[in-house]
Amino acid sequence: MKRKVIAIVLVVAMIMSLTACRSSSNQSKGSSGNVAPTTSEGEELEDVTLNVFMDLGSTLSSGIQSDPVAEYIKEKTGVTLNLEGFDNQKESVMVASGDLYDVTIIDQPAYIPPLISSGSVADLSDWIQYAPNVTESSQASLKYSKEFLSDESGKLFVLPMRTKAEAVPSARDMDGNFVRWDHYVEAGSPAINSIDDLLDLLETIQKNHPETDSGQKTYAVSQWSDWGRGSFESQLSKYLGKTGIPLFSSYDTDDLEYHDLFDDENLYLAYAKYMFNANQRGILDPEAFIQRHEDYNAKLQDGRVLSTMYQWEINGINNELVNSGKAGFVDIPFADTKEYPAKIKCVAPFGYRQRLLVVSSKCDDKKMRAIMRLIDFVYSEKGARTIVNGPEGITWEIDDKGVANFTEETLKAQRADPTYLSTQGAKYYQGIIGLDYDLYDSTGKRFYDLTLNSDYIKDALNDYEKEYCKFYGIDVPLDVMTERKNQSVDNRAYEMLMPSEHPTDISRSTTSIEAYMEQQLPGLIMSKNQEEYDVKLAEIREKLKSMDYDTTNAYYREAFKNAVVTYDKLMK
Amino acid sequence: MTKKKISGREMLFQICMIILFVVLFIICFYPFYYIFIASISNPQSVTSTSIRFLPIQPTLSNFRKVLELNGIWRSFIVSLARTVIGTMVTLLFTSMLAFTLTQKELPCRKFFYRFAVVSMYINAGLIPWYLTMRSLHLKDSFLVYILPTALSAYCLVLVKTYIESIPTALEESARIDGAGYFSIYWKIILPVCMPILAAVIVFTAVGQWNSWTDNLLLVDDNNLRTLQLTLLEYLNRANNIASQARTGGAVVDGSNITPFTLRMTITMVVTLPILIVYPFMQKYFIKGIMIGAVKG
């Protein structure tokens, strides 16, 4: 017995010591700083496995990747991708400890200065010459990075991703007034000339469909409460042409006028008024401000919510509706008048705040060369096209006129199985794409995401989409937006130029004011009548004054003004 | 034999208690039952609100799908290994220290004991913990699942209290017979402490089985990935479409994903092993709680 116990203990000890010794075999020495070319003509690519920390989306798993796109990336760059999924807690630990992956996508600009001062991120100033596609497609973002993301060193430590240098119609993930097309037709296809008209339409739809097929109560308007400030802005922001910024302020995208909470033109107050009126009409879901987004989404899928604001939310639902012989959700536009300068185009010359690529300073030259090859690829047109459409030669090819198109086999396969492109790795690696998803290619007329182009969409239109296009006299649904006279551009650069770190007193008051507004807006919306609404709004404004709102608001008003001025300077 | 007559008032009390406990039972049991019937329902037909008391079109396809997910079985083995080895190590070290701290000859034993107990209430936080683990070379090592939990302050309190309740005569007679400290611990104290050690096993095994943050923060090697983290990743992938909109992340068509049934099935897969073990260990578990409550 005694021997048995000793034997077991020894075996366990052996296993432990073996596993303890296996940890640091892949540690690399620090980059020498001598910049060598990534490859020379005819030279074979070095095979390198890179550890990448990024958003894995809903399709990727962590670990070594071997799908067709990953294989294509390996063929073109020599890089084998070993991915680790993004996690906020892990990111904060990585920033504090300086333990970065070879390539890390940071989602908060405030994390950059500590990483630079601790020497955890590599200086890419000299290396960037080996990624000519970055300098070609994203020059403004490099300028921005050196000025605002370098901890005042003027060096290039960060590559902002998803850059969109020119204003292009937002063809992916649009906002809007999405209702089912058959419901709209049934309601008499009314023109939407005002917010009241929209509410009339929604009220009619709810009257026509008070219950789901399974007998559950429906609501025309609903919402969720777990997105912070974002829970209170999207329903109207697109058509009103307003963008929300910190402190529950907003600005108009056409004339860049700033609106605070004492201004009725403020996006959040416009939203509150709209939701209040919806509640007065009995079409607002009473659980709107106590449910989480996933509960909202479940209701939408069940048919208990009759309208929504995000296209991505209804893509899957539309497929199911079509499969069951019903019409899907479509965006019902506001009238094409000056009151509704809809945000149709988007420009992001400095990329997105949540997509900041940094390279670990622990990478040796071999890894640095591989990283630059990878970066050059993901910022190239070919790379971006591969990431969203699948590998060249398999799903798409360049024709004799130099235009990219899906192959006949792909079109056939996609018609037979709508998930075909996904099986080829399409859209898996959007977490590391250098160019924004809906960007024109070098022809200047076609999206590099081939599924967004008219020729592809026209062939794939369902019956209800054809009716929708006929009703508005357009070729494809996107045209209902692009052909508007009254439209504006959503410029993401202003958000990037707003300060990411604030003086302590401003940070403190911002947090308390935003928390206060998140608590108060639902109460305001649920007011019994107009009189109570007015009283509550006056009380909120009075309370804000005692929360140092004036000083904090002045800070953000100035910050926004500076962002506009700085943008103009940077873009000259 | 005469039947004891129950007064009307007592009868009413008994009925009220029965109703109360039935309600409590339903409140405790129904969530598990709901998860179970959702996990065995047809994913295309079931939603969070359409299911009440019976599964809809019962099927085991959800479990089949979850168990076919890449890396599940490897992760299961890692979780099983950390649960078994981690529990044994905790048991050994905790009981050894508990015994040592009961020895009056040990100088500063009260200080050592209180020092251990204080760690239950005060800790340095996530980042210092991470830095400590890294400096101990526990990053990307299986030992990170074992060594940091080798000593559990809570279990130390339980075991020490139990050992103190054992008559000292037992130990003294062993000493007269020539037994040393280790012999007394190993041959006399440990066998007597079996009930409390069983409770420690339950506490520690449940904790080890459910742990995943150490894996998330300190282990990148997929071969060392625990079941909890692997399933969490799959669960997040089902939910990601919604959360990506907030982070500006990648969005793909989600028509084939049914996050609800996936979530329910994963919950069942994760809790089932512990649910199976619990009834067998329940009496020890309760005993452990009682000791902690009365004498801790």
Coordinates of N, CA and C in Angstrom, one line a residue, chain A residues 5 12 15-17 19-24 26 55-64 82-87 89-94 96-99 101 107 162 172-173 216 226-227 293-294 298 301-302 304 310 312-313 315-317 319-320 352 354-355 362 419 426-431 437, chain B residues 44 46-50 52 70 74 85-86 89 92 126-127 129-131 134 137-143 146-147 186-187 212-213 215-225 229 232-234 236-259 263:
Chain A
V5 N 1.3 4.3 -2.9 CA 1.1 5.7 -2.6 C 2.3 6.5 -3.1
V12 N 2.7 11.7 -10.3 CA 2.1 13.0 -10.3 C 3.2 14.1 -10.4
I15 N 4.7 14.3 -13.8 CA 3.8 14.9 -14.8 C 3.9 16.4 -14.6
M16 N 3.8 16.8 -13.3 CA 3.8 18.3 -13.0 C 5.1 18.9 -13.5
S17 N 6.3 18.3 -13.2 CA 7.5 18.9 -13.6 C 7.7 18.9 -15.1
T19 N 5.2 19.2 -17.3 CA 4.3 20.3 -17.8 C 4.9 21.6 -17.5
A20 N 5.5 21.8 -16.3 CA 6.1 23.1 -16.0 C 7.2 23.5 -16.9
C21 N 7.9 22.6 -17.5 CA 9.1 22.9 -18.3 C 8.7 23.2 -19.7
R22 N 7.4 23.1 -20.1 CA 7.1 23.3 -21.5 C 6.7 24.7 -21.9
S23 N 6.7 25.6 -20.9 CA 6.0 26.9 -21.2 C 6.7 27.8 -22.1
S24 N 8.0 28.0 -22.0 CA 8.6 29.2 -22.6 C 9.4 28.9 -23.8
N26 N 8.6 29.0 -26.9 CA 8.4 29.9 -28.1 C 8.7 31.3 -27.8
D55 N -10.7 40.0 -32.4 CA -12.1 39.6 -32.4 C -12.3 38.4 -33.3
L56 N -12.8 37.3 -32.8 CA -12.9 36.1 -33.7 C -14.2 36.0 -34.4
G57 N -15.1 37.0 -34.1 CA -16.4 37.0 -34.8 C -17.2 35.8 -34.3
S58 N -18.2 35.4 -35.1 CA -19.0 34.3 -34.7 C -18.7 33.0 -35.4
T59 N -17.6 32.9 -36.1 CA -17.3 31.7 -36.8 C -15.9 31.1 -36.4
L60 N -15.0 31.9 -36.0 CA -13.6 31.4 -35.7 C -13.5 30.8 -34.3
S61 N -12.6 29.8 -34.2 CA -12.2 29.3 -32.9 C -10.8 29.7 -32.7
S62 N -10.4 29.8 -31.4 CA -9.0 30.1 -31.2 C -8.1 28.9 -31.6
G63 N -6.8 29.2 -31.8 CA -5.9 28.2 -32.3 C -5.4 28.4 -33.7
I64 N -4.7 27.4 -34.2 CA -4.1 27.5 -35.6 C -5.3 27.4 -36.6
N82 N -2.3 31.8 -35.7 CA -2.7 31.2 -34.4 C -3.4 32.2 -33.6
L83 N -4.7 32.1 -33.6 CA -5.6 33.2 -33.1 C -6.0 32.9 -31.6
E84 N -6.1 34.1 -30.9 CA -6.7 34.0 -29.6 C -7.8 35.0 -29.6
G85 N -8.9 34.7 -29.0 CA -10.1 35.5 -29.1 C -10.0 36.7 -28.2
F86 N -10.6 37.8 -28.6 CA -10.6 39.0 -27.8 C -11.4 38.9 -26.5
D87 N -10.9 39.4 -25.5 CA -11.6 39.4 -24.2 C -11.2 40.7 -23.4
Q89 N -11.2 41.5 -20.2 CA -10.4 41.3 -19.0 C -9.0 40.9 -19.4
K90 N -8.9 40.0 -20.4 CA -7.6 39.6 -20.8 C -6.8 40.8 -21.4
E91 N -7.5 41.6 -22.1 CA -6.8 42.8 -22.7 C -6.3 43.7 -21.6
S92 N -7.1 44.0 -20.6 CA -6.6 44.9 -19.5 C -5.4 44.3 -18.8
V93 N -5.4 43.0 -18.6 CA -4.2 42.3 -18.0 C -3.0 42.4 -18.9
M94 N -3.2 42.2 -20.2 CA -2.1 42.3 -21.1 C -1.5 43.7 -21.1
A96 N -1.6 45.9 -18.7 CA -0.9 46.2 -17.4 C 0.4 45.4 -17.3
S97 N 0.5 44.2 -17.9 CA 1.7 43.4 -17.8 C 2.6 43.6 -18.9
G98 N 2.1 44.2 -20.0 CA 3.0 44.3 -21.2 C 3.1 43.0 -22.0
D99 N 2.4 42.0 -21.6 CA 2.5 40.7 -22.3 C 1.6 40.7 -23.5
Y101 N 0.5 39.7 -27.5 CA 0.7 38.7 -28.6 C 1.5 39.3 -29.7
D107 N -8.7 47.7 -28.3 CA -10.0 48.3 -28.6 C -10.2 49.7 -27.9
R162 N -9.7 49.2 -40.4 CA -11.0 49.5 -41.0 C -11.0 50.9 -41.5
R172 N -23.2 48.0 -45.8 CA -23.3 46.8 -44.8 C -23.8 47.3 -43.5
D173 N -24.6 46.5 -42.9 CA -25.0 46.8 -41.5 C -25.7 48.2 -41.3
Q216 N -49.2 35.4 -28.8 CA -48.5 36.3 -27.9 C -48.7 37.7 -28.3
D226 N -29.1 47.3 -22.1 CA -27.7 46.9 -21.7 C -26.6 47.4 -22.6
W227 N -26.9 48.4 -23.4 CA -25.8 49.0 -24.2 C -25.4 50.4 -23.8
H293 N -30.4 43.0 -24.6 CA -30.5 42.9 -26.0 C -30.9 41.6 -26.5
E294 N -30.4 40.5 -25.9 CA -30.7 39.2 -26.3 C -32.1 38.8 -26.2
A298 N -34.7 37.9 -29.2 CA -35.5 36.7 -29.2 C -37.0 37.1 -29.5
Q301 N -37.3 37.7 -33.2 CA -37.3 36.4 -33.9 C -38.7 35.8 -33.7
D302 N -39.3 35.9 -32.6 CA -40.6 35.3 -32.3 C -41.7 36.1 -33.0
R304 N -42.7 39.0 -31.9 CA -43.4 39.8 -30.9 C -43.0 41.3 -31.0
Y310 N -31.7 47.8 -36.9 CA -30.4 47.4 -37.4 C -30.6 46.3 -38.5
W312 N -28.3 44.2 -39.6 CA -27.7 42.9 -39.2 C -28.6 42.1 -38.3
E313 N -29.5 42.8 -37.6 CA -30.4 42.1 -36.7 C -31.4 41.2 -37.4
N315 N -31.1 40.0 -40.8 CA -30.6 39.2 -41.9 C -31.1 37.7 -41.7
G316 N -30.8 37.2 -40.6 CA -31.2 35.8 -40.3 C -32.7 35.6 -40.3
I317 N -33.4 36.6 -39.7 CA -34.8 36.5 -39.6 C -35.5 36.6 -41.0
N319 N -34.2 35.5 -43.8 CA -34.0 34.2 -44.4 C -35.1 33.3 -44.0
E320 N -35.4 33.3 -42.6 CA -36.4 32.4 -42.1 C -37.8 32.7 -42.6
Y352 N -11.2 52.9 -37.1 CA -12.1 52.8 -36.0 C -11.3 52.7 -34.6
Q354 N -12.0 51.1 -32.1 CA -11.9 49.8 -31.5 C -11.0 48.8 -32.2
R355 N -10.3 49.4 -33.3 CA -9.5 48.5 -34.1 C -8.1 49.1 -34.2
K362 N 8.6 42.2 -28.5 CA 9.4 41.0 -28.3 C 9.6 40.2 -29.6
T419 N -24.9 29.4 -47.6 CA -23.8 29.4 -46.7 C -22.5 29.1 -47.4
A426 N -15.1 33.0 -46.2 CA -15.5 34.4 -46.4 C -16.0 35.1 -45.1
K427 N -15.4 36.2 -44.8 CA -15.8 37.1 -43.7 C -15.3 36.5 -42.3
Y428 N -14.5 35.5 -42.3 CA -14.0 35.0 -41.1 C -13.0 36.0 -40.4
Y429 N -12.2 36.6 -41.3 CA -11.1 37.4 -40.7 C -11.3 38.9 -40.7
Q430 N -12.6 39.3 -40.6 CA -12.9 40.7 -40.6 C -12.3 41.4 -39.4
G431 N -12.0 40.6 -38.4 CA -11.4 41.2 -37.2 C -10.0 41.8 -37.4
Y437 N -15.3 47.5 -44.4 CA -16.0 46.4 -45.2 C -16.6 46.9 -46.5
Chain B
Q44 N -34.9 24.3 -33.9 CA -35.6 25.1 -34.9 C -37.0 25.5 -34.4
V46 N -37.9 25.7 -30.9 CA -37.9 26.2 -29.5 C -37.4 27.6 -29.4
T47 N -38.0 28.4 -28.6 CA -37.5 29.7 -28.2 C -37.6 29.8 -26.7
S48 N -37.0 30.9 -26.2 CA -37.0 31.0 -24.7 C -38.4 31.1 -24.2
T49 N -39.4 31.6 -25.0 CA -40.7 31.8 -24.4 C -41.7 30.7 -24.8
S50 N -41.3 29.9 -25.8 CA -42.3 28.9 -26.3 C -42.3 27.6 -25.5
R52 N -42.3 25.5 -21.9 CA -42.8 25.7 -20.5 C -42.5 24.5 -19.7
N70 N -15.3 21.0 -32.0 CA -13.9 20.8 -32.0 C -13.2 21.0 -30.6
R74 N -10.9 16.8 -25.7 CA -9.5 17.2 -25.1 C -9.7 18.1 -23.9
I85 N -6.4 16.0 -10.0 CA -5.1 16.3 -9.4 C -5.2 17.5 -8.4
G86 N -5.9 18.5 -8.9 CA -6.0 19.7 -8.1 C -6.7 19.4 -6.7
V89 N -4.2 17.5 -4.5 CA -3.2 18.3 -4.0 C -3.7 19.3 -2.9
L92 N -4.2 17.3 0.3 CA -3.0 16.9 1.0 C -2.4 18.1 1.7
L126 N -6.5 41.4 -9.6 CA -6.3 40.6 -10.8 C -4.9 40.8 -11.4
I127 N -4.4 42.0 -11.5 CA -3.2 42.2 -12.2 C -2.0 41.8 -11.4
W129 N -2.0 39.5 -9.2 CA -2.1 38.0 -9.3 C -1.5 37.5 -10.6
Y130 N -1.8 38.1 -11.7 CA -1.3 37.7 -13.0 C 0.2 37.8 -13.0
L131 N 0.7 39.0 -12.5 CA 2.2 39.2 -12.5 C 2.9 38.1 -11.7
R134 N 3.0 34.9 -13.5 CA 3.9 34.9 -14.5 C 5.4 34.8 -14.0
H137 N 6.6 31.5 -13.3 CA 6.7 30.6 -14.5 C 5.5 29.7 -14.7
L138 N 4.3 30.1 -14.2 CA 3.2 29.3 -14.3 C 2.4 29.6 -15.6
K139 N 2.8 30.5 -16.4 CA 2.1 30.9 -17.6 C 2.3 29.7 -18.6
D140 N 1.2 29.3 -19.2 CA 1.1 28.2 -20.2 C 1.6 26.9 -19.6
S141 N 1.3 26.7 -18.4 CA 1.7 25.5 -17.7 C 0.5 24.9 -17.0
F142 N 0.4 23.5 -17.0 CA -0.7 22.9 -16.4 C -0.7 23.2 -14.8
L143 N 0.5 23.5 -14.3 CA 0.6 23.7 -12.9 C -0.2 24.9 -12.4
I146 N -3.1 24.0 -10.6 CA -2.9 23.2 -9.4 C -2.4 24.0 -8.2
L147 N -1.2 24.6 -8.5 CA -0.4 25.2 -7.4 C -1.1 26.3 -6.7
W186 N -0.6 11.0 9.1 CA -1.0 10.1 8.0 C -1.8 8.9 8.4
K187 N -1.4 8.4 9.6 CA -2.0 7.1 10.0 C -3.2 7.3 11.0
W212 N -12.3 28.8 -14.9 CA -11.9 29.1 -16.3 C -11.1 30.4 -16.4
T213 N -11.1 31.3 -15.4 CA -10.4 32.6 -15.6 C -8.9 32.3 -15.7
N215 N -7.4 29.9 -16.9 CA -7.1 29.4 -18.3 C -7.2 30.6 -19.2
L216 N -8.2 31.4 -19.1 CA -8.3 32.5 -20.0 C -7.1 33.5 -20.0
L217 N -6.7 33.8 -18.8 CA -5.6 34.8 -18.6 C -4.2 34.2 -18.7
L218 N -4.0 33.0 -18.4 CA -2.6 32.5 -18.3 C -2.3 31.4 -19.2
V219 N -3.2 30.8 -19.9 CA -2.9 29.6 -20.7 C -3.4 29.8 -22.1
D220 N -2.5 29.9 -23.1 CA -2.8 30.1 -24.5 C -2.8 28.7 -25.2
D221 N -2.1 27.8 -24.7 CA -1.9 26.5 -25.3 C -3.3 25.8 -25.4
N222 N -3.7 25.5 -26.6 CA -5.0 24.9 -26.8 C -5.1 23.5 -26.2
N223 N -3.9 22.9 -26.1 CA -3.9 21.5 -25.5 C -4.2 21.5 -24.0
L224 N -4.1 22.7 -23.4 CA -4.3 22.8 -22.0 C -5.6 23.6 -21.7
R225 N -6.5 23.7 -22.7 CA -7.7 24.5 -22.6 C -8.7 23.7 -21.8
L229 N -13.8 26.9 -20.5 CA -13.5 28.0 -21.5 C -13.8 27.6 -22.9
L232 N -17.4 28.1 -23.2 CA -17.7 29.6 -23.1 C -17.4 30.2 -24.5
E233 N -16.4 29.8 -25.1 CA -16.0 30.4 -26.4 C -17.1 30.0 -27.4
Y234 N -17.6 28.8 -27.4 CA -18.7 28.4 -28.3 C -19.9 29.2 -28.0
N236 N -20.1 32.2 -26.6 CA -19.9 33.6 -27.1 C -20.0 33.7 -28.6
R237 N -19.6 32.7 -29.3 CA -19.8 32.8 -30.7 C -21.2 32.8 -31.2
A238 N -22.1 32.2 -30.4 CA -23.5 32.2 -30.7 C -24.1 33.6 -30.4
N239 N -23.5 34.2 -29.4 CA -24.1 35.5 -29.0 C -23.4 36.7 -29.7
N240 N -22.3 36.4 -30.3 CA -21.4 37.5 -30.8 C -22.1 38.5 -31.7
I241 N -23.0 38.0 -32.5 CA -23.6 38.9 -33.6 C -24.1 40.2 -32.9
A242 N -24.7 40.0 -31.8 CA -25.3 41.2 -31.1 C -24.2 42.0 -30.5
S243 N -23.3 41.4 -29.8 CA -22.3 42.2 -29.1 C -21.3 42.9 -30.0
Q244 N -21.1 42.4 -31.2 CA -20.2 43.0 -32.2 C -20.6 44.3 -32.6
A245 N -21.9 44.6 -32.7 CA -22.4 45.9 -33.1 C -21.9 47.0 -32.2
R246 N -21.7 46.6 -30.9 CA -21.2 47.6 -29.9 C -19.7 47.9 -30.1
T247 N -19.0 46.8 -30.5 CA -17.5 46.9 -30.5 C -17.0 47.2 -31.9
G248 N -17.9 47.4 -32.9 CA -17.4 47.6 -34.2 C -16.7 46.4 -34.8
G249 N -17.1 45.2 -34.3 CA -16.5 44.0 -34.8 C -17.1 43.4 -36.0
A250 N -16.6 42.2 -36.3 CA -17.1 41.5 -37.5 C -18.5 41.0 -37.3
V251 N -19.3 41.1 -38.3 CA -20.7 40.6 -38.2 C -20.9 39.7 -39.4
V252 N -21.4 38.5 -39.1 CA -21.7 37.6 -40.2 C -23.1 37.1 -40.0
D253 N -23.7 36.6 -41.1 CA -25.0 36.2 -41.0 C -25.3 35.1 -40.0
G254 N -26.3 35.3 -39.2 CA -26.5 34.3 -38.1 C -27.6 33.4 -38.2
S255 N -28.1 33.2 -39.5 CA -29.3 32.5 -39.7 C -29.2 31.0 -39.2
N256 N -28.0 30.5 -39.1 CA -27.9 29.1 -38.7 C -27.7 28.9 -37.3
I257 N -27.6 29.9 -36.5 CA -27.2 29.8 -35.1 C -28.5 29.9 -34.3
T258 N -28.6 29.0 -33.3 CA -29.7 29.1 -32.4 C -29.0 29.3 -31.0
P259 N -28.7 30.5 -30.6 CA -27.9 30.7 -29.3 C -28.7 30.1 -28.1
R263 N -26.9 27.5 -25.7 CA -26.6 28.0 -24.3 C -27.2 26.9 -23.3

